[in-house]
Amino acid sequence: MRALAQFVMRGPLQASGVAAVTTAVPLLFWIGAAVVGLVILRLGISQGLNIGLWALLPALGWGVFGGDPTALAVLLQVMLMASVLRTTLSWERALLGGSFLAIVMGLMLPVIYPGLLDDLVSAGVSFYEQYNAEVARTLGSDLEVVIRDTMNASMAGSYLAVGVGMTMLARSWQSGLYNPGGFRKEFHGLRLSPAVAVVLVTTMVVGPFLGLNSMLLAWVAGMPLFLAGLALVHGIVGRKQLNTQWLVMFYVALVLLGPSLMFLLVVLAFVDSWLDIRGRIKPAGPAE
């Protein structure tokens, strides 16, 4: 991947060509989004948008003629977050920008792609009626509403998650080429401010009582907290200079425990925003 990043940064012709081709090829759209993000982060928003236009054409093709908005949604997410990060040098603001765009996408998907959601909802209703009839009977007429909200939130949330991942990939490429170790230092230090943490938690708790899609709010408000929780774990491991096997075991546990550990990371990120856990841990070193 480093070789690809080096090739892209040779000039606008290489960057636009890679961005357009990878976005046009199924399942490679994420590379095109990361390439655009790299150009924005390194060369600026103006040049990044020029390259982004070449990726935008095939992404629009998939969205309009292919009925799949994934490439377009992820590209827009990366362009926004990379631009915010380039301007503010703040991962917190970049993540908030991505979350805001995810909410907009969640509201627009039923309007722009009603047929796609209808097909997914029909498949979900059929699945529950055939394989989990008890749940279908319990929910009754609410089954379709629940599935529709779930599908809508999952799509918008997935676009956000992939967009965050590709923005981080672009930042790691930039760091590897021009500032070795910079991305690692940034990620290890990622910590939300107390005000933002409170707003995110309040959104997840209060939003459903206002009739908003609770699953969509969990995605968009939980993502910055979840990332901050991951950063906290990485930061502690780095600060104590622990073996990378600790991170391997952590991610194995994350896969096995799933939502339980993810919820714990969200809680830890909220607590860390107030207490600065990493700042209270004595770093490993000869003085110990």
PDB file of N, CA, C and O in Angstrom, residues 241-288:
ATOM      1  N   GLN A 241       4.729   0.957  26.804  1.00  0.00           N
ATOM      2  CA  GLN A 241       5.641   0.207  25.942  1.00  0.00           C
ATOM      3  C   GLN A 241       5.420  -1.301  26.079  1.00  0.00           C
ATOM      4  O   GLN A 241       6.360  -2.087  26.197  1.00  0.00           O
ATOM      5  N   LEU A 242       4.152  -1.688  26.051  1.00  0.00           N
ATOM      6  CA  LEU A 242       3.797  -3.096  26.148  1.00  0.00           C
ATOM      7  C   LEU A 242       3.952  -3.787  24.801  1.00  0.00           C
ATOM      8  O   LEU A 242       3.955  -3.147  23.753  1.00  0.00           O
ATOM      9  N   ASN A 243       4.053  -5.091  24.833  1.00  0.00           N
ATOM     10  CA  ASN A 243       4.194  -5.879  23.617  1.00  0.00           C
ATOM     11  C   ASN A 243       2.930  -5.763  22.774  1.00  0.00           C
ATOM     12  O   ASN A 243       1.818  -5.652  23.307  1.00  0.00           O
ATOM     13  N   THR A 244       3.103  -5.812  21.458  1.00  0.00           N
ATOM     14  CA  THR A 244       1.939  -5.721  20.561  1.00  0.00           C
ATOM     15  C   THR A 244       0.969  -6.887  20.738  1.00  0.00           C
ATOM     16  O   THR A 244      -0.171  -6.817  20.266  1.00  0.00           O
ATOM     17  N   GLN A 245       1.420  -7.941  21.380  1.00  0.00           N
ATOM     18  CA  GLN A 245       0.511  -9.064  21.639  1.00  0.00           C
ATOM     19  C   GLN A 245      -0.684  -8.638  22.487  1.00  0.00           C
ATOM     20  O   GLN A 245      -1.761  -9.226  22.394  1.00  0.00           O
ATOM     21  N   TRP A 246      -0.498  -7.606  23.308  1.00  0.00           N
ATOM     22  CA  TRP A 246      -1.623  -7.100  24.089  1.00  0.00           C
ATOM     23  C   TRP A 246      -2.721  -6.549  23.181  1.00  0.00           C
ATOM     24  O   TRP A 246      -3.913  -6.760  23.440  1.00  0.00           O
ATOM     25  N   LEU A 247      -2.309  -5.851  22.129  1.00  0.00           N
ATOM     26  CA  LEU A 247      -3.295  -5.340  21.176  1.00  0.00           C
ATOM     27  C   LEU A 247      -3.949  -6.473  20.403  1.00  0.00           C
ATOM     28  O   LEU A 247      -5.150  -6.419  20.114  1.00  0.00           O
ATOM     29  N   VAL A 248      -3.170  -7.491  20.054  1.00  0.00           N
ATOM     30  CA  VAL A 248      -3.741  -8.645  19.355  1.00  0.00           C
ATOM     31  C   VAL A 248      -4.804  -9.300  20.228  1.00  0.00           C
ATOM     32  O   VAL A 248      -5.912  -9.608  19.767  1.00  0.00           O
ATOM     33  N   MET A 249      -4.489  -9.505  21.496  1.00  0.00           N
ATOM     34  CA  MET A 249      -5.469 -10.113  22.413  1.00  0.00           C
ATOM     35  C   MET A 249      -6.689  -9.217  22.589  1.00  0.00           C
ATOM     36  O   MET A 249      -7.824  -9.707  22.689  1.00  0.00           O
ATOM     37  N   PHE A 250      -6.463  -7.915  22.615  1.00  0.00           N
ATOM     38  CA  PHE A 250      -7.585  -6.991  22.752  1.00  0.00           C
ATOM     39  C   PHE A 250      -8.536  -7.106  21.567  1.00  0.00           C
ATOM     40  O   PHE A 250      -9.762  -7.177  21.751  1.00  0.00           O
ATOM     41  N   TYR A 251      -8.008  -7.139  20.352  1.00  0.00           N
ATOM     42  CA  TYR A 251      -8.871  -7.204  19.181  1.00  0.00           C
ATOM     43  C   TYR A 251      -9.538  -8.573  19.042  1.00  0.00           C
ATOM     44  O   TYR A 251     -10.663  -8.667  18.530  1.00  0.00           O
ATOM     45  N   VAL A 252      -8.866  -9.620  19.492  1.00  0.00           N
ATOM     46  CA  VAL A 252      -9.517 -10.930  19.532  1.00  0.00           C
ATOM     47  C   VAL A 252     -10.706 -10.878  20.495  1.00  0.00           C
ATOM     48  O   VAL A 252     -11.802 -11.362  20.191  1.00  0.00           O
ATOM     49  N   ALA A 253     -10.498 -10.273  21.655  1.00  0.00           N
ATOM     50  CA  ALA A 253     -11.589 -10.122  22.624  1.00  0.00           C
ATOM     51  C   ALA A 253     -12.705  -9.259  22.063  1.00  0.00           C
ATOM     52  O   ALA A 253     -13.894  -9.524  22.304  1.00  0.00           O
ATOM     53  N   LEU A 254     -12.339  -8.223  21.288  1.00  0.00           N
ATOM     54  CA  LEU A 254     -13.354  -7.356  20.691  1.00  0.00           C
ATOM     55  C   LEU A 254     -14.234  -8.128  19.716  1.00  0.00           C
ATOM     56  O   LEU A 254     -15.457  -7.923  19.667  1.00  0.00           O
ATOM     57  N   VAL A 255     -13.618  -9.037  18.955  1.00  0.00           N
ATOM     58  CA  VAL A 255     -14.385  -9.860  18.011  1.00  0.00           C
ATOM     59  C   VAL A 255     -15.281 -10.834  18.774  1.00  0.00           C
ATOM     60  O   VAL A 255     -16.453 -11.042  18.418  1.00  0.00           O
ATOM     61  N   LEU A 256     -14.756 -11.422  19.834  1.00  0.00           N
ATOM     62  CA  LEU A 256     -15.505 -12.450  20.567  1.00  0.00           C
ATOM     63  C   LEU A 256     -16.621 -11.846  21.418  1.00  0.00           C
ATOM     64  O   LEU A 256     -17.728 -12.376  21.477  1.00  0.00           O
ATOM     65  N   LEU A 257     -16.331 -10.746  22.068  1.00  0.00           N
ATOM     66  CA  LEU A 257     -17.309 -10.139  22.979  1.00  0.00           C
ATOM     67  C   LEU A 257     -18.248  -9.162  22.276  1.00  0.00           C
ATOM     68  O   LEU A 257     -19.363  -8.931  22.743  1.00  0.00           O
ATOM     69  N   GLY A 258     -17.780  -8.578  21.165  1.00  0.00           N
ATOM     70  CA  GLY A 258     -18.640  -7.729  20.347  1.00  0.00           C
ATOM     71  C   GLY A 258     -19.229  -6.551  21.092  1.00  0.00           C
ATOM     72  O   GLY A 258     -18.515  -5.736  21.683  1.00  0.00           O
ATOM     73  N   PRO A 259     -20.559  -6.425  21.086  1.00  0.00           N
ATOM     74  CA  PRO A 259     -21.229  -5.240  21.640  1.00  0.00           C
ATOM     75  C   PRO A 259     -20.874  -4.951  23.089  1.00  0.00           C
ATOM     76  O   PRO A 259     -20.816  -3.778  23.485  1.00  0.00           O
ATOM     77  N   SER A 260     -20.639  -5.987  23.891  1.00  0.00           N
ATOM     78  CA  SER A 260     -20.333  -5.758  25.309  1.00  0.00           C
ATOM     79  C   SER A 260     -19.050  -4.956  25.471  1.00  0.00           C
ATOM     80  O   SER A 260     -19.004  -3.965  26.220  1.00  0.00           O
ATOM     81  N   LEU A 261     -17.993  -5.364  24.762  1.00  0.00           N
ATOM     82  CA  LEU A 261     -16.719  -4.655  24.861  1.00  0.00           C
ATOM     83  C   LEU A 261     -16.796  -3.295  24.172  1.00  0.00           C
ATOM     84  O   LEU A 261     -16.177  -2.326  24.625  1.00  0.00           O
ATOM     85  N   MET A 262     -17.568  -3.211  23.098  1.00  0.00           N
ATOM     86  CA  MET A 262     -17.736  -1.922  22.421  1.00  0.00           C
ATOM     87  C   MET A 262     -18.412  -0.919  23.352  1.00  0.00           C
ATOM     88  O   MET A 262     -18.017   0.252  23.407  1.00  0.00           O
ATOM     89  N   PHE A 263     -19.424  -1.373  24.078  1.00  0.00           N
ATOM     90  CA  PHE A 263     -20.104  -0.492  25.033  1.00  0.00           C
ATOM     91  C   PHE A 263     -19.139  -0.047  26.128  1.00  0.00           C
ATOM     92  O   PHE A 263     -19.136   1.125  26.537  1.00  0.00           O
ATOM     93  N   LEU A 264     -18.283  -0.968  26.588  1.00  0.00           N
ATOM     94  CA  LEU A 264     -17.303  -0.621  27.612  1.00  0.00           C
ATOM     95  C   LEU A 264     -16.326   0.434  27.092  1.00  0.00           C
ATOM     96  O   LEU A 264     -15.964   1.370  27.819  1.00  0.00           O
ATOM     97  N   LEU A 265     -15.915   0.320  25.820  1.00  0.00           N
ATOM     98  CA  LEU A 265     -15.013   1.304  25.234  1.00  0.00           C
ATOM     99  C   LEU A 265     -15.669   2.683  25.162  1.00  0.00           C
ATOM    100  O   LEU A 265     -15.012   3.707  25.392  1.00  0.00           O
ATOM    101  N   VAL A 266     -16.955   2.710  24.831  1.00  0.00           N
ATOM    102  CA  VAL A 266     -17.690   3.980  24.784  1.00  0.00           C
ATOM    103  C   VAL A 266     -17.721   4.624  26.167  1.00  0.00           C
ATOM    104  O   VAL A 266     -17.494   5.835  26.313  1.00  0.00           O
ATOM    105  N   VAL A 267     -17.979   3.810  27.194  1.00  0.00           N
ATOM    106  CA  VAL A 267     -18.010   4.334  28.571  1.00  0.00           C
ATOM    107  C   VAL A 267     -16.630   4.842  28.981  1.00  0.00           C
ATOM    108  O   VAL A 267     -16.494   5.921  29.568  1.00  0.00           O
ATOM    109  N   LEU A 268     -15.582   4.077  28.651  1.00  0.00           N
ATOM    110  CA  LEU A 268     -14.219   4.488  29.000  1.00  0.00           C
ATOM    111  C   LEU A 268     -13.838   5.790  28.291  1.00  0.00           C
ATOM    112  O   LEU A 268     -13.170   6.642  28.873  1.00  0.00           O
ATOM    113  N   ALA A 269     -14.259   5.928  27.033  1.00  0.00           N
ATOM    114  CA  ALA A 269     -13.961   7.160  26.295  1.00  0.00           C
ATOM    115  C   ALA A 269     -14.641   8.357  26.947  1.00  0.00           C
ATOM    116  O   ALA A 269     -14.057   9.453  27.024  1.00  0.00           O
ATOM    117  N   PHE A 270     -15.873   8.161  27.418  1.00  0.00           N
ATOM    118  CA  PHE A 270     -16.580   9.248  28.100  1.00  0.00           C
ATOM    119  C   PHE A 270     -15.865   9.628  29.395  1.00  0.00           C
ATOM    120  O   PHE A 270     -15.657  10.822  29.682  1.00  0.00           O
ATOM    121  N   VAL A 271     -15.461   8.628  30.166  1.00  0.00           N
ATOM    122  CA  VAL A 271     -14.744   8.886  31.417  1.00  0.00           C
ATOM    123  C   VAL A 271     -13.397   9.552  31.126  1.00  0.00           C
ATOM    124  O   VAL A 271     -12.995  10.498  31.813  1.00  0.00           O
ATOM    125  N   ASP A 272     -12.715   9.079  30.084  1.00  0.00           N
ATOM    126  CA  ASP A 272     -11.403   9.615  29.735  1.00  0.00           C
ATOM    127  C   ASP A 272     -11.482  11.078  29.324  1.00  0.00           C
ATOM    128  O   ASP A 272     -10.537  11.854  29.530  1.00  0.00           O
ATOM    129  N   SER A 273     -12.600  11.475  28.724  1.00  0.00           N
ATOM    130  CA  SER A 273     -12.746  12.873  28.315  1.00  0.00           C
ATOM    131  C   SER A 273     -12.694  13.808  29.511  1.00  0.00           C
ATOM    132  O   SER A 273     -12.311  14.976  29.385  1.00  0.00           O
ATOM    133  N   TRP A 274     -13.063  13.297  30.681  1.00  0.00           N
ATOM    134  CA  TRP A 274     -13.044  14.112  31.897  1.00  0.00           C
ATOM    135  C   TRP A 274     -11.781  13.895  32.725  1.00  0.00           C
ATOM    136  O   TRP A 274     -11.263  14.838  33.331  1.00  0.00           O
ATOM    137  N   LEU A 275     -11.266  12.662  32.771  1.00  0.00           N
ATOM    138  CA  LEU A 275     -10.182  12.329  33.688  1.00  0.00           C
ATOM    139  C   LEU A 275      -8.805  12.262  33.034  1.00  0.00           C
ATOM    140  O   LEU A 275      -7.796  12.261  33.742  1.00  0.00           O
ATOM    141  N   ASP A 276      -8.751  12.169  31.698  1.00  0.00           N
ATOM    142  CA  ASP A 276      -7.462  12.039  30.995  1.00  0.00           C
ATOM    143  C   ASP A 276      -6.659  10.876  31.577  1.00  0.00           C
ATOM    144  O   ASP A 276      -5.616  11.068  32.225  1.00  0.00           O
ATOM    145  N   ILE A 277      -7.137   9.672  31.332  1.00  0.00           N
ATOM    146  CA  ILE A 277      -6.534   8.469  31.906  1.00  0.00           C
ATOM    147  C   ILE A 277      -5.082   8.318  31.473  1.00  0.00           C
ATOM    148  O   ILE A 277      -4.207   7.981  32.279  1.00  0.00           O
ATOM    149  N   ARG A 278      -4.795   8.570  30.192  1.00  0.00           N
ATOM    150  CA  ARG A 278      -3.421   8.415  29.709  1.00  0.00           C
ATOM    151  C   ARG A 278      -2.467   9.365  30.411  1.00  0.00           C
ATOM    152  O   ARG A 278      -1.315   9.016  30.700  1.00  0.00           O
ATOM    153  N   GLY A 279      -2.931  10.584  30.694  1.00  0.00           N
ATOM    154  CA  GLY A 279      -2.075  11.550  31.374  1.00  0.00           C
ATOM    155  C   GLY A 279      -1.758  11.166  32.817  1.00  0.00           C
ATOM    156  O   GLY A 279      -0.785  11.659  33.390  1.00  0.00           O
ATOM    157  N   ARG A 280      -2.584  10.296  33.389  1.00  0.00           N
ATOM    158  CA  ARG A 280      -2.370   9.871  34.760  1.00  0.00           C
ATOM    159  C   ARG A 280      -1.506   8.618  34.872  1.00  0.00           C
ATOM    160  O   ARG A 280      -1.169   8.195  35.976  1.00  0.00           O
ATOM    161  N   ILE A 281      -1.200   8.017  33.707  1.00  0.00           N
ATOM    162  CA  ILE A 281      -0.394   6.793  33.724  1.00  0.00           C
ATOM    163  C   ILE A 281       1.073   7.150  33.543  1.00  0.00           C
ATOM    164  O   ILE A 281       1.447   7.872  32.615  1.00  0.00           O
ATOM    165  N   LYS A 282       1.902   6.652  34.430  1.00  0.00           N
ATOM    166  CA  LYS A 282       3.329   6.919  34.358  1.00  0.00           C
ATOM    167  C   LYS A 282       3.929   6.158  33.188  1.00  0.00           C
ATOM    168  O   LYS A 282       3.763   4.939  33.091  1.00  0.00           O
ATOM    169  N   PRO A 283       4.601   6.840  32.265  1.00  0.00           N
ATOM    170  CA  PRO A 283       5.164   6.146  31.103  1.00  0.00           C
ATOM    171  C   PRO A 283       6.285   5.203  31.497  1.00  0.00           C
ATOM    172  O   PRO A 283       6.989   5.426  32.485  1.00  0.00           O
ATOM    173  N   ALA A 284       6.435   4.135  30.697  1.00  0.00           N
ATOM    174  CA  ALA A 284       7.510   3.187  30.941  1.00  0.00           C
ATOM    175  C   ALA A 284       8.833   3.827  30.551  1.00  0.00           C
ATOM    176  O   ALA A 284       8.919   4.642  29.639  1.00  0.00           O
ATOM    177  N   GLY A 285       9.891   3.467  31.255  1.00  0.00           N
ATOM    178  CA  GLY A 285      11.196   4.018  30.927  1.00  0.00           C
ATOM    179  C   GLY A 285      12.223   3.639  31.951  1.00  0.00           C
ATOM    180  O   GLY A 285      11.915   3.015  32.985  1.00  0.00           O
ATOM    181  N   PRO A 286      13.466   4.015  31.741  1.00  0.00           N
ATOM    182  CA  PRO A 286      14.544   3.657  32.663  1.00  0.00           C
ATOM    183  C   PRO A 286      14.344   4.184  34.066  1.00  0.00           C
ATOM    184  O   PRO A 286      14.855   3.634  35.018  1.00  0.00           O
ATOM    185  N   ALA A 287      13.548   5.298  34.167  1.00  0.00           N
ATOM    186  CA  ALA A 287      13.371   5.898  35.490  1.00  0.00           C
ATOM    187  C   ALA A 287      12.475   5.087  36.386  1.00  0.00           C
ATOM    188  O   ALA A 287      12.420   5.297  37.582  1.00  0.00           O
ATOM    189  N   GLU A 288      11.762   4.126  35.831  1.00  0.00           N
ATOM    190  CA  GLU A 288      10.800   3.371  36.652  1.00  0.00           C
ATOM    191  C   GLU A 288      11.511   2.432  37.602  1.00  0.00           C
ATOM    192  O   GLU A 288      12.445   1.748  37.235  1.00  0.00           O
TER     193      GLU A 288
END
